[in-house]
Each structure stands twice: as structure tokens, then as C-alpha cells.
XYZ file of C-alpha atoms in Angstrom:
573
model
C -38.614 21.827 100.871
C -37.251 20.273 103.979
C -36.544 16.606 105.015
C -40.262 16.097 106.293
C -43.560 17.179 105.284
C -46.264 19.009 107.475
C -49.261 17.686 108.293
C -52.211 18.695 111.246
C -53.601 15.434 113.418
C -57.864 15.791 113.898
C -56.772 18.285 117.074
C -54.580 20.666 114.340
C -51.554 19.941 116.364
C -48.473 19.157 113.818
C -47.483 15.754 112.661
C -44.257 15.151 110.929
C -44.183 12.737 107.956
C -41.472 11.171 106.532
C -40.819 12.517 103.215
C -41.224 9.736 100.008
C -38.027 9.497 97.515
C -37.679 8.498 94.179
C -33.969 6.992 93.619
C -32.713 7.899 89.953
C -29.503 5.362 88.990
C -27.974 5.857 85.539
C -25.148 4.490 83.678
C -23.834 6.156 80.738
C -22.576 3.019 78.618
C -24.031 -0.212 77.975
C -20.568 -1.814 79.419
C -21.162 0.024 82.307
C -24.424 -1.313 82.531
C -22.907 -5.416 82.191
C -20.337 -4.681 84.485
C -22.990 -4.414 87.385
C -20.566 -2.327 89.350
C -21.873 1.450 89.482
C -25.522 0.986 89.443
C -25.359 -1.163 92.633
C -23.111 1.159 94.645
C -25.135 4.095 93.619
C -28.150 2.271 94.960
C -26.277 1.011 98.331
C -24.946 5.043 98.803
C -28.109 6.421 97.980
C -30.570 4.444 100.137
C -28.007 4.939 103.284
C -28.402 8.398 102.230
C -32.425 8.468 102.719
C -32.229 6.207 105.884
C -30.090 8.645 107.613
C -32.816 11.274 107.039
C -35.705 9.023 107.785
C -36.713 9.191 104.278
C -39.162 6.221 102.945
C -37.752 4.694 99.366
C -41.080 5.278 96.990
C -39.828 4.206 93.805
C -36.948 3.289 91.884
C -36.028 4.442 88.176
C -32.752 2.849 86.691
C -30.956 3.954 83.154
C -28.929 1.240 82.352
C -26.534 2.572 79.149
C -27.660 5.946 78.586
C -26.446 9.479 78.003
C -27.758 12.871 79.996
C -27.122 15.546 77.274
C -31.159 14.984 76.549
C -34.320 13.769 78.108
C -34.611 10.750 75.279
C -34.112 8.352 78.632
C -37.188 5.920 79.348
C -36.647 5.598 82.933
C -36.224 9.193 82.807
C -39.824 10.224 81.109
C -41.253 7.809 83.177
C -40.018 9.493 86.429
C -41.190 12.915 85.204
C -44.308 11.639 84.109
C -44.500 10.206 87.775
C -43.522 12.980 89.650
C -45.758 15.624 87.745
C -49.144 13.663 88.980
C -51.222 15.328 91.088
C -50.425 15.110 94.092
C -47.076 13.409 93.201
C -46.125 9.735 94.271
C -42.926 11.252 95.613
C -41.252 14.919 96.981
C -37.886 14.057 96.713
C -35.954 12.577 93.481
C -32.530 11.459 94.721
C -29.579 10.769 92.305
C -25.757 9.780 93.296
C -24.339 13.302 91.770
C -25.936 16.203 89.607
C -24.636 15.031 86.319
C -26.131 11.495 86.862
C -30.266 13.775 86.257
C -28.677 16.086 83.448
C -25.273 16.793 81.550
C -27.018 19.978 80.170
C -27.371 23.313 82.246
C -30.087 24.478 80.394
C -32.712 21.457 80.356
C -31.193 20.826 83.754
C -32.479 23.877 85.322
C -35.912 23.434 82.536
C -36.633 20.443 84.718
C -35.761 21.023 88.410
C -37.885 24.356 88.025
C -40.958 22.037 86.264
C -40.349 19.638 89.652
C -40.614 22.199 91.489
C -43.661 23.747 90.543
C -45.747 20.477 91.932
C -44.081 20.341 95.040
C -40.771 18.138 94.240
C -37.177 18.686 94.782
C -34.063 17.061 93.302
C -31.050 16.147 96.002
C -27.827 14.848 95.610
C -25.908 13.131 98.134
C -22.753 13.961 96.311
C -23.439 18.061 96.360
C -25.773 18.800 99.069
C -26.823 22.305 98.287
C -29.362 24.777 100.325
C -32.048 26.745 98.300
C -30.990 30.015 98.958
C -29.903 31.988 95.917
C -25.881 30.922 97.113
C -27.120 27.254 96.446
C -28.769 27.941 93.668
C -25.892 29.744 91.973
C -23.197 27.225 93.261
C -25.325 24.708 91.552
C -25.709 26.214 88.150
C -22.217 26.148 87.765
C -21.514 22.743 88.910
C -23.979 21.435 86.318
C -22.103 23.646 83.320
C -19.070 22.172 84.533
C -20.393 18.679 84.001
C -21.823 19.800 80.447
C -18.397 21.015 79.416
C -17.015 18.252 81.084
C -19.279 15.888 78.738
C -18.610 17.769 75.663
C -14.486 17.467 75.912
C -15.317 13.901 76.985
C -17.517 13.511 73.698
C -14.706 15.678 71.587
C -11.648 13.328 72.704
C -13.672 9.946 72.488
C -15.138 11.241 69.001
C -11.257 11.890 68.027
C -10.139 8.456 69.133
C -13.081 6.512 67.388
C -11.897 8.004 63.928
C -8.531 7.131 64.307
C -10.366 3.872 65.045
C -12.233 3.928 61.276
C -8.790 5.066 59.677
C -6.876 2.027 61.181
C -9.784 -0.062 59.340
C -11.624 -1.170 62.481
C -15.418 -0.961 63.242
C -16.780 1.316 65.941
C -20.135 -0.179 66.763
C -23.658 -0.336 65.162
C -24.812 -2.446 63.397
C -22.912 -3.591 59.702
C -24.329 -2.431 56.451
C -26.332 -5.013 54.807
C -23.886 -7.310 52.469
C -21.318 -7.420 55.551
C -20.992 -8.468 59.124
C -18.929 -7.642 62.584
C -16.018 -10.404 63.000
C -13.842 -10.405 65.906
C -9.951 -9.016 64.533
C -8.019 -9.213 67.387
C -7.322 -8.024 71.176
C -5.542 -4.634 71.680
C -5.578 -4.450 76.116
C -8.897 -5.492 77.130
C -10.481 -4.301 74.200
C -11.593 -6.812 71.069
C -11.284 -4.994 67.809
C -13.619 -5.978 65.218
C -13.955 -5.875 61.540
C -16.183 -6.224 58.608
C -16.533 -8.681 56.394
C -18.425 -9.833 53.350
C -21.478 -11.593 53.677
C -21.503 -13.733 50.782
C -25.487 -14.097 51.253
C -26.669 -10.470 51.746
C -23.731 -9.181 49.428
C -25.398 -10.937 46.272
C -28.396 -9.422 47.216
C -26.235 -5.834 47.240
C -24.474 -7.122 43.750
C -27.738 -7.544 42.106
C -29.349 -4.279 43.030
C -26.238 -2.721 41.354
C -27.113 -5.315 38.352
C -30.868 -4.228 37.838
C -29.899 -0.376 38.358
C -27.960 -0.329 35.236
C -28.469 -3.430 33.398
C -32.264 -4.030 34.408
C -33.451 -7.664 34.889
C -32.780 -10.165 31.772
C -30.826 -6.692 30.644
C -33.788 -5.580 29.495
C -32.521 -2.055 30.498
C -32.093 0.180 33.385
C -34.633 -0.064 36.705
C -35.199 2.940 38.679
C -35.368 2.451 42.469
C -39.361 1.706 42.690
C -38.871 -0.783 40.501
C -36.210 -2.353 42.213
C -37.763 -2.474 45.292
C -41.203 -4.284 43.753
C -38.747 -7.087 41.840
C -37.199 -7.708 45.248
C -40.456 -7.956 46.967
C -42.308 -9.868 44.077
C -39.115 -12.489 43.997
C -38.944 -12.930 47.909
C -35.657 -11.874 48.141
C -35.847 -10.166 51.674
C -34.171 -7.844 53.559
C -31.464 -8.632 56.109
C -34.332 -8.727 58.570
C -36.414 -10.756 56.414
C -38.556 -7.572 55.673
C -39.878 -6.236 52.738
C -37.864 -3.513 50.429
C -38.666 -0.120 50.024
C -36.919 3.084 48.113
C -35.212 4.436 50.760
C -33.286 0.624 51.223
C -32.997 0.459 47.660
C -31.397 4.357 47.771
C -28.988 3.626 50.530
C -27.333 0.499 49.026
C -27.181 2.303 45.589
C -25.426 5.330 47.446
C -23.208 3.919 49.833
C -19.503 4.113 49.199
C -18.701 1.070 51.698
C -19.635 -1.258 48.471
C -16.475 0.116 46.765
C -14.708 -0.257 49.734
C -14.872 3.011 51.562
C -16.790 2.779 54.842
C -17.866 6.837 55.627
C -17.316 7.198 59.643
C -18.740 10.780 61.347
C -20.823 11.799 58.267
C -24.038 13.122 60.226
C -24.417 15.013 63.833
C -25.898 12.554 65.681
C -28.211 14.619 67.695
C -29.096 17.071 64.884
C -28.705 13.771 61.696
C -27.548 16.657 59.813
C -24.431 15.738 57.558
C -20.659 16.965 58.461
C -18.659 18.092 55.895
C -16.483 15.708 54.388
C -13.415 16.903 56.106
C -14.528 15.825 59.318
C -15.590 11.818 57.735
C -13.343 9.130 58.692
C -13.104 6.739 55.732
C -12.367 3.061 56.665
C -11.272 0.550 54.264
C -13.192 -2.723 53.917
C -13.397 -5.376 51.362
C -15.474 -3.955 48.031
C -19.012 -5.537 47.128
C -19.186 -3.871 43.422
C -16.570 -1.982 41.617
C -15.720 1.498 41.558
C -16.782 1.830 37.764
C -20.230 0.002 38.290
C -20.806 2.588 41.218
C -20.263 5.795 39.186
C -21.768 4.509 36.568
C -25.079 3.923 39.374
C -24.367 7.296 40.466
C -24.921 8.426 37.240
C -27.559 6.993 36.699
C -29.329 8.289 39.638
C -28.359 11.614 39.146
C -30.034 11.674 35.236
C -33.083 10.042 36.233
C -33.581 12.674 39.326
C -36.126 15.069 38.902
C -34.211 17.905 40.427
C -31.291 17.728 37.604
C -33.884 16.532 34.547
C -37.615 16.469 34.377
C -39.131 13.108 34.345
C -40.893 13.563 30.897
C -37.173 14.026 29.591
C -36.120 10.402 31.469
C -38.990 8.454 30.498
C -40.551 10.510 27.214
C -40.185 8.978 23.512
C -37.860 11.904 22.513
C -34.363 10.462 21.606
C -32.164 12.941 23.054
C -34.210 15.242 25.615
C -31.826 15.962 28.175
C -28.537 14.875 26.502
C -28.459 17.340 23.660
C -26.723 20.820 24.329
C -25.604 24.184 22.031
C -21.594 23.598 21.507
C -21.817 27.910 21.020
C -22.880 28.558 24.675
C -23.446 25.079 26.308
C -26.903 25.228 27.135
C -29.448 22.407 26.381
C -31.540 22.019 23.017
C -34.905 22.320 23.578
C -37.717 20.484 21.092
C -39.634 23.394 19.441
C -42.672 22.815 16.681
C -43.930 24.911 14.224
C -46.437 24.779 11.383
C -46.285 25.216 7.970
C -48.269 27.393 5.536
C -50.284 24.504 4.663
C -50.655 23.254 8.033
C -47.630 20.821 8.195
C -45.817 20.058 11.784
C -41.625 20.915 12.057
C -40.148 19.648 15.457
C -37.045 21.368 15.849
C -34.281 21.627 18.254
C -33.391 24.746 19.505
C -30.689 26.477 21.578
C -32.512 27.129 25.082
C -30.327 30.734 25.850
C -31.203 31.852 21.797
C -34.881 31.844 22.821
C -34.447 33.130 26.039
C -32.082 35.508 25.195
C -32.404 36.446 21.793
C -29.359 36.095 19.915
C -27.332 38.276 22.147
C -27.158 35.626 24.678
C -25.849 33.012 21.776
C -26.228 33.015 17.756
C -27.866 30.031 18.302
C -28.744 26.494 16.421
C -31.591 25.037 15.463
C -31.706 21.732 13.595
C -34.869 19.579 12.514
C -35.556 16.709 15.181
C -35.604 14.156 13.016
C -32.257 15.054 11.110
C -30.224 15.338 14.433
C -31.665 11.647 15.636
C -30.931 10.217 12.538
C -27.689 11.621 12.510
C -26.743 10.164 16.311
C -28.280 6.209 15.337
C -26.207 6.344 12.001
C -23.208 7.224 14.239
C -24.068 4.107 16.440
C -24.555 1.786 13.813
C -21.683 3.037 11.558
C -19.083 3.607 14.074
C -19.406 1.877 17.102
C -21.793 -1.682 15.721
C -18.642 -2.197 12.977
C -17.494 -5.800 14.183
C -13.814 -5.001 13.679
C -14.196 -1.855 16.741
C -16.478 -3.936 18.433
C -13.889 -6.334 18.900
C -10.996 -4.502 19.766
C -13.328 -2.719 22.735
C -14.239 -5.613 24.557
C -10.932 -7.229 24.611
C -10.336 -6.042 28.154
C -13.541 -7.818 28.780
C -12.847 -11.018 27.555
C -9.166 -11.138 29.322
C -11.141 -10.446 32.684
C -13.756 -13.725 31.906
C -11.461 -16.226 33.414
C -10.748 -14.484 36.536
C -14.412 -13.274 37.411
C -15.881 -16.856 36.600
C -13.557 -18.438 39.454
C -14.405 -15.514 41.775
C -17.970 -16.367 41.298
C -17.286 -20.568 41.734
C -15.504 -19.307 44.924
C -18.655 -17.629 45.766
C -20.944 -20.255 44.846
C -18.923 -22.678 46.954
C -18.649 -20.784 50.173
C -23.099 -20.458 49.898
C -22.864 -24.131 48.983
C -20.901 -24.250 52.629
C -23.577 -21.919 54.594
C -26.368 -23.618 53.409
C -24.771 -27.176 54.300
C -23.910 -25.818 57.734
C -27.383 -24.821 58.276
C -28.790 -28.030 57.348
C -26.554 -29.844 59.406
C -27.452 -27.411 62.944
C -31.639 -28.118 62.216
C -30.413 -31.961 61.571
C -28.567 -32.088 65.156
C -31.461 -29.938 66.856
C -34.727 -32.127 65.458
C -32.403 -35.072 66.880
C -31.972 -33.422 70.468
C -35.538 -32.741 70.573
C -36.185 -35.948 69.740
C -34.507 -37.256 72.391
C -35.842 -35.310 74.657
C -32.420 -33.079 75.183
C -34.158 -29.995 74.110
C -37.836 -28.671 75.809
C -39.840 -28.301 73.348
C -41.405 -25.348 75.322
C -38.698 -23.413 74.608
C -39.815 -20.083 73.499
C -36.138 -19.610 71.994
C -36.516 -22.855 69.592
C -38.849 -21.504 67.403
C -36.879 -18.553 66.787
C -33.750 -20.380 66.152
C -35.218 -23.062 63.666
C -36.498 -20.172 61.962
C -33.147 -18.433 61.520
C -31.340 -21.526 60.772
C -33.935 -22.347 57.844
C -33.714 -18.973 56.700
C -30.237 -19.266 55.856
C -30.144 -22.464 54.591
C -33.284 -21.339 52.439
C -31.810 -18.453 51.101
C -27.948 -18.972 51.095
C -29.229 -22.348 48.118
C -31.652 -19.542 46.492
C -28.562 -16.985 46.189
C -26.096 -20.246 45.293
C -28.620 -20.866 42.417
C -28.927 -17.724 41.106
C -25.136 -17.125 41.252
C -24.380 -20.201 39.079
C -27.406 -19.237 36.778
C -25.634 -15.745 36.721
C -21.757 -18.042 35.519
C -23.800 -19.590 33.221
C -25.047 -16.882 31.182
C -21.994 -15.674 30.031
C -22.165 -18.365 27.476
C -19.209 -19.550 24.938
C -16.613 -17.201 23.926
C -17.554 -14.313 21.480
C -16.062 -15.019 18.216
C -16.087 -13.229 15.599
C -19.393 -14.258 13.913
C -21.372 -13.559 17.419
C -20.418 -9.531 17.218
C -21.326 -9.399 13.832
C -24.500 -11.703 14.892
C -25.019 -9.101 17.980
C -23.815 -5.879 15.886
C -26.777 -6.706 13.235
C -29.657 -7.824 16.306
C -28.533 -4.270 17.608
C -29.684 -2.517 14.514
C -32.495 -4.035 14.172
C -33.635 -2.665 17.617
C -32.078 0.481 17.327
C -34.551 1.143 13.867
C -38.011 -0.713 15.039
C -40.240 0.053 18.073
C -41.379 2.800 20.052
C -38.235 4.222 20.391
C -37.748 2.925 24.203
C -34.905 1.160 23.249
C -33.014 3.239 21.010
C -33.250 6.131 23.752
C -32.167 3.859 26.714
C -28.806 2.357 24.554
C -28.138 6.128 23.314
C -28.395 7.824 26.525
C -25.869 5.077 28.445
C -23.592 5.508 25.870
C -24.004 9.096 24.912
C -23.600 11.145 27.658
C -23.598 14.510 25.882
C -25.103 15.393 22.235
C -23.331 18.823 21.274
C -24.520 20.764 18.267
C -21.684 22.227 16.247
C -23.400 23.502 13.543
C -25.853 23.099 11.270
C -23.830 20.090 9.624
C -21.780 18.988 12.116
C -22.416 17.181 15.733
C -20.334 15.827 18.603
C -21.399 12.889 20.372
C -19.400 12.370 23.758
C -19.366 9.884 26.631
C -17.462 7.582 28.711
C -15.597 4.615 26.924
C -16.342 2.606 30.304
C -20.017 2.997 29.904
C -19.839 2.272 26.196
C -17.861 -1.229 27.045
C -20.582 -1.801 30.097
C -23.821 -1.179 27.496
C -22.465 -3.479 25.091
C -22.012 -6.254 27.863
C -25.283 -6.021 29.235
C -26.572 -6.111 25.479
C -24.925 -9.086 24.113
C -25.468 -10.978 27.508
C -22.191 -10.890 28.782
C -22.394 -10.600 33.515
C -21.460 -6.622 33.979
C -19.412 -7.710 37.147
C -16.605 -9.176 34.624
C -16.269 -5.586 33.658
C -13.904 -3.600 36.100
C -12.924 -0.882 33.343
C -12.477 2.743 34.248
C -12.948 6.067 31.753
C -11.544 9.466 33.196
C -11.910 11.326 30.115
C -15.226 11.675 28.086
C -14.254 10.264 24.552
C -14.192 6.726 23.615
C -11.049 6.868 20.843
C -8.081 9.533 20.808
C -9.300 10.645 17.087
C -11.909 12.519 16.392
C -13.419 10.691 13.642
C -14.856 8.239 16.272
C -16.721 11.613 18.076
C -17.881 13.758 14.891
C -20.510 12.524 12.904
C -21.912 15.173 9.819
C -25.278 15.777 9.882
C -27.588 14.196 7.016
C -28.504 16.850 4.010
C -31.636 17.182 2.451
C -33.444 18.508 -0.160
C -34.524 22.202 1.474
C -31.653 24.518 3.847
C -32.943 24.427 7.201
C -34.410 27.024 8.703
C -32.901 29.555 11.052
């Protein structure tokens, strides 16, 4: 391809034609792009360029703010797209330098061979090569220059925006929902920013943590379906005023920057597969929910998954599907049944490796259902519903009432603040447009009245709901209320379907192990044990900030070991 085309008059004799250029002008940062600096001098160099070859200026493609290492450009497709038309609108696509079209030697040379095949040919006035195989060659390895050259660039820039995250400042994007970007100072020319709490969408965040392990009302844990539909049912939104789905609901639930650990660098972000955790940059930020409510979410979320437990053993009647294990070998109790000689029905538990295995792979237990339930609600009601215990466990709780209630005033007070502020920007802007200040043709004054009653709307809704939430944890417990909540507790435990006593004995026993015959262990985290008994008797979870590490709730063993009921007949083997 030369600087003209060829083309025969009605006598045949030759006629030259200018040849038609596309100009290609791309930025790689939005900054870039404000600054208004590079785009127009690539546009003033290039166009002297065609002029001086008599070229005519076709069409012009500009990439304001985006990178060459793929074809995900707009502008870009849409100058392919253009020159690939038959016969093409152009024959020459000009850019400033190589790496402006491609930072990539391989898709470089995928496109400028696809150009060329309908007649097009890319020139840069930077590297003005031939097309003899010299060219060609010297070409190739100016454009894997300039994709190693974009790679170190990427490596060092990745490097320094990590250090960024560890010094607790935010890179970019857009802030999790329950926190937004403030300005934290100048370092140079640069403004550092920060996040900060949202007190409007971080109630939102604070009571999907509530309903995942206290349910609405407490009436028990919600999985993240159910979450969603509440949201969506009660018109509480998402940040975008949208509607909730599982995969929000999942994200909030997961997300470590709630406990104050912001995750920098965890996926590729060509690939969005996830880095190993050595290469995450973790950036402090103000916590949203405590560490003990989130592992107690994780938790949670784990059990009810149906790639660690089926979901007939999370929502089935049977007490202690799933929680119940062989103390000989460690693996889980299966419900067997068998019938009598007269027809009658046994449901049994039964080590899962015994029956696999025979009883080489473990001697194996195998206790009657109904004995082994009975066994783990006497230990509840016995052990840990005895007023006196009951007591003593949520002393940390009650210490912490004080301090959580004035958090949440302080809370309550700064939505009081938002939604006042609100009011009073829609007050000042109905009386500019009243007096004529403001056209009311304004596309932009819809959208902003909008916004502003938004917030005003839902930063009251969340102050509401916040003091509703400071008024539910009700006079101090004496006393006569455990014993009042200890006997209310047995009652449920005993009558129903069953729903209830599996939901309280699950959160509170993590793990069921079989002994023996006559003896079982019962083990599970004293923090969860102080956070069920909160959420039962009515007392706000937030107030509890309590940690377990190990899985016992007293030091002696008498509080863990519960003997098994006898009765009349042995059991059977």
C-alpha cells in the first residue's frame, strides 16, 4: 500500500487519488483524558502528518482513558468494525506511535494482518516502517518492547498501589456499600482519600448481619434468599436504589472490610480469577460489625452450604443431622431404621465408616435416635437454662449495654443530622425555583430532588428503625427475667415440630460426639452460646462483642459430658 490509490479515467489512462485516513487518538488514563493535553497534540501531529502526504482526514476515533493490552476499547471496535466494510470507508488508520493501536504483540499483529486482508494499512508517524520483511521484523519487536514495557509499567504501579492499601488509603473504584470515598489529605499533587462509614447504608450492612444469624423478630436464622426478599418486601434498597438479590446479599455477608479489613489485589483483573492471599493488600478501615458476629456469619454460611452438608440435613426435622459424629474415628452419625419382628420402626444412629467399612474401619456406635436427642435437650435444659449459669454467662453482656446504647444514640443522631440536611437543600431549591433562580427545564433538577428525597426518606426510615432497635433491649435482666426466659425456653425446646429445638441446638452445639453407648460430648463455641441466648431473650446481638477460640463453653468437663438416658432393653449393636 502506497500513499495514493490507482484508479483508470473513461480513456484507461491512470488517475491518482488521494488516499482516505482514519486518525486513532488514545489516552491511557482518565487524568490524561481531563488534562486535554495529549489527545490534542496527537491530533495537531497527526493531521500535519496526512497533509504532508496529501492524505484526506476520513474519520476520527478517540479513546479517552483507556488501556491497549486488549481490544475491550469502544472507539476501537468501532474503527475495526469501520474499516472491515466492504469496500472500507478508509485505507489508511493513522495513530501517533505503535503502542497508542496495541500494547500486545500478539493481537497487534492479529489485527494489522485482519486490516490488511480488506485493503487497509496501519502507519505511524512516530515509526515509519516499509513492508518489506526488514519492516516487518523491525516492527514486531518494537511492539514487544512496548508490551514489556506495559507490563513493568503495570508491575511497578501495581507495587506502589498496595503500599497505597497498607498505608490505609483508597486506590479508586467505587466504596463498598456501608462506606464512602472522603478526601484525607494532599501528598504532592496527589489527594489521598479514605473510607468512611456511611451511617445510612452501614445499618442496612448491620442488619443483614442481624437477620443472618438472629433472623427478623429473632425468630431464627435467614439464609441469603430470604434476606434478599425481606429487603425487597420492606423497601429497603440498594445503594443504587435497586432491588437485592443473593449475590448482594453474599458479598456483604463475605466481605472482610465490615470487620475492618479492606482486601486490595484479590482477583486478576483481566482473568477475575482470585490471587493468593500472599499477594492481597489488606487496608484498615473503620469496622461495620464485629469480628465475632462475622465468624459466627461465616459459619453459618458454611453449615447451610450444600457443598459441606446436604440441604435435607439444614432444613430436615432431624435434631442433630449434620452435627453428630463417632468420637472412635470422627466420622458423622448417620440415621439408620430398622424393623422389628412384629413390624415396629427403630431409627438409629450409626457410625458412617462402621457401615462403610465394616468394623475394621471403626468398632463403631450406634445409639437409638430418640435416646441421643433426648439426651442433648436434657443437657440444654439442665446445664445451660439453670438461672444461676445463665447469669454468670451474660455478665459480659450486660457490662457492654451502656456503651453500645450510646454508640447507637450517636448513630441515631448523626441520621437525625442527614435527614435534616436533606430537608433543608429541597427547602432552599423549591424556594429558588420559585423565584425563578432555577429553570425549571433543567434536566439535572429532577435528578437531584430525587437524590436529595431519597436520603432524607431513608436516612428518617434507618433513624427509626435504629431507635426501635435501642428500644428493644428493654429493662435490665434481673434475676426473675432468666428464670422467666430459662422456663419460656423449655417450653419451646419440648413442643412443636421440632424447628426450633434444632435451630437453638445447632447454634449452640457445634459438634455432637458419641463416646459410647452411655456417654456423649456436646461441644461448641462459648461466643455463640452467649450470642443464641441474646437473640432469644431479646437482647440487640451488636451489644455482644465476645470472642471464643477454643470449642468448650466451661474449663470442666461436667458442663460438656452429659450420660446418656437408660432404658428398659440394652441397645442393640
Amino acid at each position: 500500500m502506497t500513499s495514493a490509490a490507482m484508479r483508470r479515467d473513461e480513456d484507461g489512462a491512470p488517475v491518482i487519488a488521494a488516499a482516505r485516513a482514519a486518525l486513532y487518538l488514545r489516552v491511557s488514563t482518565g487524568r490524561q483524558a481531563e488534562s486535554d493535553l495529549s489527545i490534542p497534540d496527537q491530533r495537531r501531529q497527526i493531521e500535519g502528518y496526512c497533509l504532508s502526504r496529501g492524505w484526506e482526514v476520513a474519520a476520527e476515533f478517540v479513546e479517552p482513558g483507556n488501556t491497549a493490552t486488549d481490544d475491550r476499547r469502544p472507539a476501537f471496535q468501532a474503527m475495526i468494525d469501520a474499516a472491515m466494510t466492504k469496500p472500507p470507508s478508509f485505507t489508511v488508520i493513522v495513530v501517533h506511535s505503535f503502542s497508542r493501536f496495541f500494547r500486545d504483540q500478539f493481537q497487534f499483529e492479529f489485527y494489522v494482518r485482519k486490516l490488511a486482508k480488506n485493503g487497509v494499512k496501519l502507519v505511524s508517524i512516530t515509526q515509519d516502517l516499509g513492508d518489506d520483511p526488514m519492516s516487518v521484523l523491525m516492527r514486531q519487536i518494537m511492539t514487544l518492547f512496548d508490551e514489556y514495557q506495559s507490563k513493568e509499567n503495570g508491575k511497578h504501579t501495581l507495587r506502589a498501589m498496595k503500599e497505597n492499601a497498607r498505608q490505609g488509603f483508597w486506590n479508586g473504584a467505587r466504596a463498598p456499600i456501608g462506606y464512602r470515598v472522603i478526601a484525607a489529605g494532599e501528598r504532592g499533587a496527589k489527594i489521598k482519600k479514605k473510607l468512611e462509614i456511611d451511617p445510612i447504608q452501614a445499618e442496612t450492612v448491620r442488619r443483614i448481619y442481624r437477620m443472618a444469624l438472629n433472623g427478623v423478630d429473632n425468630k431464627g436464622p435467614m439464609g441469603l434468599k430470604s434476606i434478599a426478599t425481606w429487603l425487597n418486601e420492606n423497601n429497603v434498597r440498594t445503594r443504587d436504589g435497586g432491588r437485592w438479590g443473593v449475590g448482594a446479599v453474599h458479598q456483604v455477608l463475605t466481605r472482610t472490610t465490615y470487620i475492618g479489613q479492606h482486601r486490595f489485589n484479590t482477583r486478576d483483573h483481566k482473568t477475575r480469577t482470585p490471587k493468593p492471599e500472599s499477594e492481597h493488600a489488606v487496608m484498615g478501615v473503620t469496622a461495620i460489625v464485629s469480628e465475632a458476629e462475622f465468624e459466627a456469619v461465616q459459619r453459618s454460611l458454611k453449615a447451610r452450604s450444600p457443598k459441606m452438608m446436604a440441604p435435607m440435613a439444614v432444613g430436615g426435622p432431624t435434631l442433630l443431622t449434620g452435627i453428630c459424629f463417632c468420637a472412635c474415628c470422627g466420622g458423622a452419625m448417620t440415621l439408620r431404621t430398622g424393623t422389628s419382628s412384629v413390624g415396629r420402626e427403630y431409627r438409629y444412629y450409626t457410625c458412617s465408616t462402621k457401615a462403610r467399612q465394616g468394623a475394621t474401619g471403626c468398632p463403631g456406635i450406634t445409639v437409638p435416635m430418640d435416646r441421643l436427642t433426648e439426651a442433648v435437650v436434657d443437657h440444654l435444659e439442665a446445664r445451660l437454662l439453670d438461672p444461676a449459669r445463665l447469669e454468670a454467662l451474660m455478665d459480659q453482656i450486660l457490662e457492654r449495654r451502656d456503651e453500645w446504647v450510646n454508640q447507637r444514640r450517636e448513630h441515631v443522631a448523626d441520621l437525625a443530622r442527614r435527614a435534616t440536611e436533606a430537608e433543608a437543600k429541597l427547602k432552599r431549591l423549591y424556594e429558588a425555583i420559585e423565584n425563578g433562580v432555577i429553570d425549571v427545564s433543567d434536566p439535572s433538577l429532577k435528578d437531584r430532588i430525587a437524590e436529595l428525597t431519597a436520603t432524607r426518606d431513608q436516612a428518617k426510615g434507618e433513624s427509626e428503625r435504629a431507635l426501635a432497635h435501642i428500644l428493644k433491649i428493654g429493662p435490665t435482666i434481673t434475676p426473675e427475667t432468666l428464670r422467666a426466659f430459662a422456663a419460656a425456653l423449655r417450653m419451646k425446646l419440648r413442643n412443636g415440630d421440632g424447628t426450633f429445638a434444632r435451630d437453638q441446638v445447632r447454634a449452640v452445639a457445634q459438634r455432637v460426639e458419641v463416646m459410647s453407648k452411655r456417654e456423649v460430648r456436646i461441644r461448641g463455641l462459648r461466643s455463640e452460646l452467649l450470642r443464641t441466648l441474646t437473640a432469644a431473650s431479646g437482647v440487640e446481638a451488636a451489644v455482644l462483642g465476645v470472642r471464643g477460640f477454643e470449642p468448650k463453653w466451661r474449663t470442666r468437663q461436667d458442663s460438656n459430658l452429659w450420660p446418656l438416658p437408660s432404658e428398659g432393653s440394652a441397645l442393640s449393636s
